[in-house]
């Protein structure tokens, strides 16, 4: 393996899942054409090469940040021209980020902090835009004919040191502002509600930042949000109740989410006459996100606008605007509340998966039931399993012919042997397989194929499991679960590198990723020698309040094994003691059980032996 300094360019297609749903064949064909005719030649001309391709993005390496920037500017300019003839909602756009940092080369792959930072920066770019890290900016200076707008110093997920981030703007731009992206949608012919327009500001104008240390209450680990009372703009004084009703309905609907901390309406109603800014509300209440909104009556229509601000990063994340008929105000309340719920879930918790899941489960109310059961299931504890079984079991009884209900039941039976609740593991796995097969008989979707893949994992069926995992990602390329679980399958089946790429993509797709995912990612990282990345993630897990009861012991085990592999036995023994304090029953048999099923038996045993060497008891 070779370590060196390099310029890394990360790119990702904007709205890939939505585009694929609109026109899978056309989008994939244009993507391939753009890559072959524009991206690869432009990169090669400037001494760059694509190292890694994902379904909707890429990682490239350049000899210098100047060449990386020149390539990015050229590609973004030409891409806009090539896509100009497409309908607005079907245009391919990329976000790009450039960072100068340390990388490790291993055969035809690269990894390390340099790659991780570039990937974390990329979502901060506008559609069709470019951002650069402070390190890259300092090297670029005026060598490329563009200007830079400082977005602030950002704390990147799983990166220890905050970094400055700059938005690239055309030369001569004095005060660049982030512009809204119009999203054209079909008009829904609903009897009582007419949705006229929806627009999204994925990254809005900068707002006042708040240091969590300045907050009156400790900032929760989960996404935390306060909804300021909606403003009534225009209309009459006796219409104020409509703004209050929409505020209350929005808060009540957000409270359905098991993975968000939502400040109660009784508290927020006290802000009605205070004219508080998002920053002030965040300081008072100890929240990261603040939703503001307004209502403008006009005849028999209401224009309702809602905006979500991240006060820690000091930016507006998105805005929605809807024109709704007033002949059924309860329906208006529901429409606004559910739209906000969906967008918040997509941007802060489960990711874009929410959009397909709402369809699969038969509507919003069913989705709320499913995610509440999922929150319990993800605890991987007997109590959590019992709660999930109750919630999902009732859902299945009401919808036995729904594919997603059968899929959920399959996962319940799959989980029982894993957490020690099964008196007959073979029978439970067989039952899980029956539910998975029934789900796929009713409707083919990616998540169900991941369950089928997990149930197929065995020494004589690794290839079959990999094929099922590939099918899952092909059907649901934007699903966090499909990517993460397909990655787990591939990693177990001997494809650690391919599996890790999918798991890391799944983590990126689901902002509030499940507690079981870091363990699988870290085992693959350790197997591939990516010790620093694994250490960062394991330490983040230990510092969190994750509910999965296995997560912290697994993180301590990962740090123990890494210390042994790096020859630091004092650190290894300290981490082994931490592991035993977290889980006194930990021993070699436990560690081998956690690695059961992995094709690479030699590395699995090497990992367990490292734990034993550090002090984990044999029995």
Short mmCIF file of N, CA and C in Angstrom, two decimals, residues 515-588:
data_model
loop_
_atom_site.label_atom_id
_atom_site.label_comp_id
_atom_site.label_asym_id
_atom_site.label_seq_id
_atom_site.Cartn_x
_atom_site.Cartn_y
_atom_site.Cartn_z
N UNK A 515 -27.94 1.52 14.46
CA UNK A 515 -26.81 1.22 15.33
C UNK A 515 -26.01 0.00 14.95
N UNK A 516 -26.58 -0.93 14.16
CA UNK A 516 -25.85 -2.13 13.78
C UNK A 516 -24.86 -1.88 12.65
N UNK A 517 -25.02 -0.79 11.90
CA UNK A 517 -24.23 -0.59 10.69
C UNK A 517 -22.74 -0.34 10.95
N UNK A 518 -22.35 0.48 11.94
CA UNK A 518 -20.90 0.71 12.14
C UNK A 518 -20.09 -0.55 12.36
N UNK A 519 -20.65 -1.56 13.06
CA UNK A 519 -19.88 -2.78 13.32
C UNK A 519 -19.52 -3.48 12.02
N UNK A 520 -20.48 -3.61 11.12
CA UNK A 520 -20.22 -4.28 9.84
C UNK A 520 -19.26 -3.47 8.99
N UNK A 521 -19.41 -2.16 8.99
CA UNK A 521 -18.49 -1.30 8.25
C UNK A 521 -17.07 -1.43 8.81
N UNK A 522 -16.95 -1.38 10.12
CA UNK A 522 -15.62 -1.42 10.72
C UNK A 522 -14.92 -2.75 10.52
N UNK A 523 -15.66 -3.86 10.56
CA UNK A 523 -15.00 -5.15 10.34
C UNK A 523 -14.42 -5.19 8.93
N UNK A 524 -15.18 -4.68 7.95
CA UNK A 524 -14.65 -4.63 6.58
C UNK A 524 -13.47 -3.68 6.48
N UNK A 525 -13.56 -2.54 7.14
CA UNK A 525 -12.44 -1.58 7.10
C UNK A 525 -11.18 -2.19 7.70
N UNK A 526 -11.33 -2.89 8.81
CA UNK A 526 -10.17 -3.51 9.45
C UNK A 526 -9.59 -4.59 8.54
N UNK A 527 -10.45 -5.38 7.92
CA UNK A 527 -9.98 -6.42 7.00
C UNK A 527 -9.19 -5.82 5.85
N UNK A 528 -9.58 -4.62 5.40
CA UNK A 528 -8.92 -3.95 4.28
C UNK A 528 -7.77 -3.04 4.73
N UNK A 529 -7.49 -3.02 6.04
CA UNK A 529 -6.38 -2.21 6.54
C UNK A 529 -6.69 -0.75 6.75
N UNK A 530 -7.96 -0.37 6.73
CA UNK A 530 -8.33 1.05 6.91
C UNK A 530 -8.54 1.33 8.41
N UNK A 531 -7.46 1.25 9.15
CA UNK A 531 -7.55 1.32 10.61
C UNK A 531 -8.02 2.69 11.11
N UNK A 532 -7.50 3.76 10.51
CA UNK A 532 -7.86 5.10 11.01
C UNK A 532 -9.35 5.38 10.83
N UNK A 533 -9.88 5.00 9.68
CA UNK A 533 -11.32 5.20 9.45
C UNK A 533 -12.14 4.39 10.45
N UNK A 534 -11.71 3.16 10.69
CA UNK A 534 -12.44 2.30 11.64
C UNK A 534 -12.36 2.86 13.05
N UNK A 535 -11.22 3.38 13.43
CA UNK A 535 -11.08 3.94 14.79
C UNK A 535 -11.99 5.14 14.98
N UNK A 536 -12.05 6.02 14.00
CA UNK A 536 -12.91 7.20 14.12
C UNK A 536 -14.37 6.80 14.34
N UNK A 537 -14.84 5.86 13.54
CA UNK A 537 -16.24 5.45 13.64
C UNK A 537 -16.51 4.72 14.95
N UNK A 538 -15.58 3.85 15.38
CA UNK A 538 -15.77 3.12 16.63
C UNK A 538 -15.81 4.07 17.82
N UNK A 539 -14.94 5.06 17.83
CA UNK A 539 -14.95 6.03 18.93
C UNK A 539 -16.23 6.85 18.94
N UNK A 540 -16.74 7.17 17.74
CA UNK A 540 -18.01 7.92 17.67
C UNK A 540 -19.15 7.10 18.26
N UNK A 541 -19.14 5.79 18.01
CA UNK A 541 -20.17 4.91 18.57
C UNK A 541 -20.07 4.89 20.10
N UNK A 542 -18.86 4.77 20.62
CA UNK A 542 -18.68 4.74 22.07
C UNK A 542 -19.11 6.04 22.73
N UNK A 543 -19.00 7.14 22.01
CA UNK A 543 -19.40 8.44 22.56
C UNK A 543 -20.89 8.73 22.40
N UNK A 544 -21.60 7.85 21.71
CA UNK A 544 -23.01 8.09 21.41
C UNK A 544 -23.91 7.43 22.45
N UNK A 545 -25.22 7.64 22.30
CA UNK A 545 -26.18 6.95 23.15
C UNK A 545 -27.01 5.98 22.31
N UNK A 546 -26.33 5.25 21.42
CA UNK A 546 -26.96 4.30 20.53
C UNK A 546 -27.76 3.27 21.33
N UNK A 547 -28.92 2.87 20.79
CA UNK A 547 -29.81 1.96 21.51
C UNK A 547 -29.54 0.49 21.20
N UNK A 548 -28.92 0.18 20.08
CA UNK A 548 -28.58 -1.22 19.76
C UNK A 548 -27.62 -1.74 20.83
N UNK A 549 -28.05 -2.74 21.57
CA UNK A 549 -27.26 -3.20 22.72
C UNK A 549 -25.93 -3.81 22.32
N UNK A 550 -25.75 -4.16 21.05
CA UNK A 550 -24.50 -4.77 20.61
C UNK A 550 -23.47 -3.75 20.15
N UNK A 551 -23.91 -2.52 19.90
CA UNK A 551 -23.09 -1.55 19.19
C UNK A 551 -21.81 -1.18 19.95
N UNK A 552 -21.93 -0.83 21.22
CA UNK A 552 -20.74 -0.37 21.96
C UNK A 552 -19.75 -1.51 22.24
N UNK A 553 -20.20 -2.71 22.64
CA UNK A 553 -19.23 -3.80 22.76
C UNK A 553 -18.51 -4.09 21.44
N UNK A 554 -19.23 -4.04 20.32
CA UNK A 554 -18.59 -4.26 19.02
C UNK A 554 -17.58 -3.17 18.72
N UNK A 555 -17.89 -1.91 19.06
CA UNK A 555 -16.95 -0.81 18.82
C UNK A 555 -15.69 -0.98 19.66
N UNK A 556 -15.86 -1.37 20.94
CA UNK A 556 -14.70 -1.60 21.79
C UNK A 556 -13.86 -2.76 21.27
N UNK A 557 -14.53 -3.81 20.76
CA UNK A 557 -13.80 -4.95 20.19
C UNK A 557 -12.99 -4.52 18.97
N UNK A 558 -13.57 -3.66 18.13
CA UNK A 558 -12.85 -3.18 16.94
C UNK A 558 -11.59 -2.41 17.34
N UNK A 559 -11.72 -1.53 18.33
CA UNK A 559 -10.55 -0.76 18.79
C UNK A 559 -9.50 -1.67 19.41
N UNK A 560 -9.94 -2.73 20.09
CA UNK A 560 -9.01 -3.69 20.69
C UNK A 560 -8.20 -4.40 19.60
N UNK A 561 -8.90 -4.92 18.60
CA UNK A 561 -8.22 -5.65 17.52
C UNK A 561 -7.26 -4.75 16.76
N UNK A 562 -7.67 -3.52 16.47
CA UNK A 562 -6.80 -2.59 15.74
C UNK A 562 -5.53 -2.33 16.54
N UNK A 563 -5.65 -2.11 17.84
CA UNK A 563 -4.48 -1.85 18.66
C UNK A 563 -3.51 -3.03 18.61
N UNK A 564 -4.03 -4.25 18.63
CA UNK A 564 -3.16 -5.43 18.53
C UNK A 564 -2.47 -5.45 17.17
N UNK A 565 -3.22 -5.21 16.10
CA UNK A 565 -2.64 -5.22 14.76
C UNK A 565 -1.59 -4.13 14.59
N UNK A 566 -1.76 -3.02 15.31
CA UNK A 566 -0.78 -1.93 15.21
C UNK A 566 0.36 -2.09 16.22
N UNK A 567 0.31 -3.12 17.04
CA UNK A 567 1.39 -3.39 17.99
C UNK A 567 1.35 -2.58 19.26
N UNK A 568 0.24 -1.94 19.57
CA UNK A 568 0.11 -1.13 20.78
C UNK A 568 -0.64 -1.95 21.83
N UNK A 569 0.10 -2.79 22.57
CA UNK A 569 -0.54 -3.73 23.49
C UNK A 569 -1.13 -3.03 24.72
N UNK A 570 -0.55 -1.92 25.13
CA UNK A 570 -1.12 -1.18 26.27
C UNK A 570 -2.51 -0.68 25.91
N UNK A 571 -2.64 -0.10 24.72
CA UNK A 571 -3.94 0.36 24.24
C UNK A 571 -4.90 -0.81 24.07
N UNK A 572 -4.38 -1.92 23.55
CA UNK A 572 -5.22 -3.10 23.32
C UNK A 572 -5.79 -3.63 24.63
N UNK A 573 -4.96 -3.69 25.65
CA UNK A 573 -5.43 -4.20 26.95
C UNK A 573 -6.45 -3.25 27.58
N UNK A 574 -6.23 -1.96 27.42
CA UNK A 574 -7.19 -0.99 27.95
C UNK A 574 -8.53 -1.10 27.23
N UNK A 575 -8.49 -1.29 25.92
CA UNK A 575 -9.73 -1.43 25.16
C UNK A 575 -10.43 -2.75 25.47
N UNK A 576 -9.66 -3.80 25.70
CA UNK A 576 -10.26 -5.08 26.07
C UNK A 576 -10.96 -4.97 27.42
N UNK A 577 -10.35 -4.24 28.35
CA UNK A 577 -11.00 -4.01 29.65
C UNK A 577 -12.28 -3.21 29.47
N UNK A 578 -12.26 -2.24 28.56
CA UNK A 578 -13.47 -1.45 28.28
C UNK A 578 -14.56 -2.35 27.71
N UNK A 579 -14.17 -3.26 26.81
CA UNK A 579 -15.12 -4.21 26.24
C UNK A 579 -15.78 -5.06 27.33
N UNK A 580 -14.99 -5.58 28.24
CA UNK A 580 -15.53 -6.43 29.30
C UNK A 580 -16.40 -5.64 30.28
N UNK A 581 -16.07 -4.36 30.45
CA UNK A 581 -16.92 -3.53 31.32
C UNK A 581 -18.28 -3.29 30.66
N UNK A 582 -18.27 -3.13 29.33
CA UNK A 582 -19.51 -2.91 28.60
C UNK A 582 -20.34 -4.18 28.51
N UNK A 583 -19.64 -5.34 28.37
CA UNK A 583 -20.34 -6.61 28.19
C UNK A 583 -19.54 -7.70 28.91
N UNK A 584 -19.79 -7.89 30.19
CA UNK A 584 -19.00 -8.84 30.99
C UNK A 584 -19.01 -10.26 30.46
N UNK A 585 -20.02 -10.64 29.68
CA UNK A 585 -20.10 -12.01 29.16
C UNK A 585 -19.25 -12.20 27.90
N UNK A 586 -18.57 -11.15 27.46
CA UNK A 586 -17.76 -11.27 26.24
C UNK A 586 -16.63 -12.27 26.43
N UNK A 587 -16.47 -13.15 25.46
CA UNK A 587 -15.35 -14.10 25.45
C UNK A 587 -15.08 -14.51 24.02
N UNK A 588 -14.15 -15.45 23.83
CA UNK A 588 -13.78 -15.85 22.48
C UNK A 588 -14.96 -16.47 21.73
#
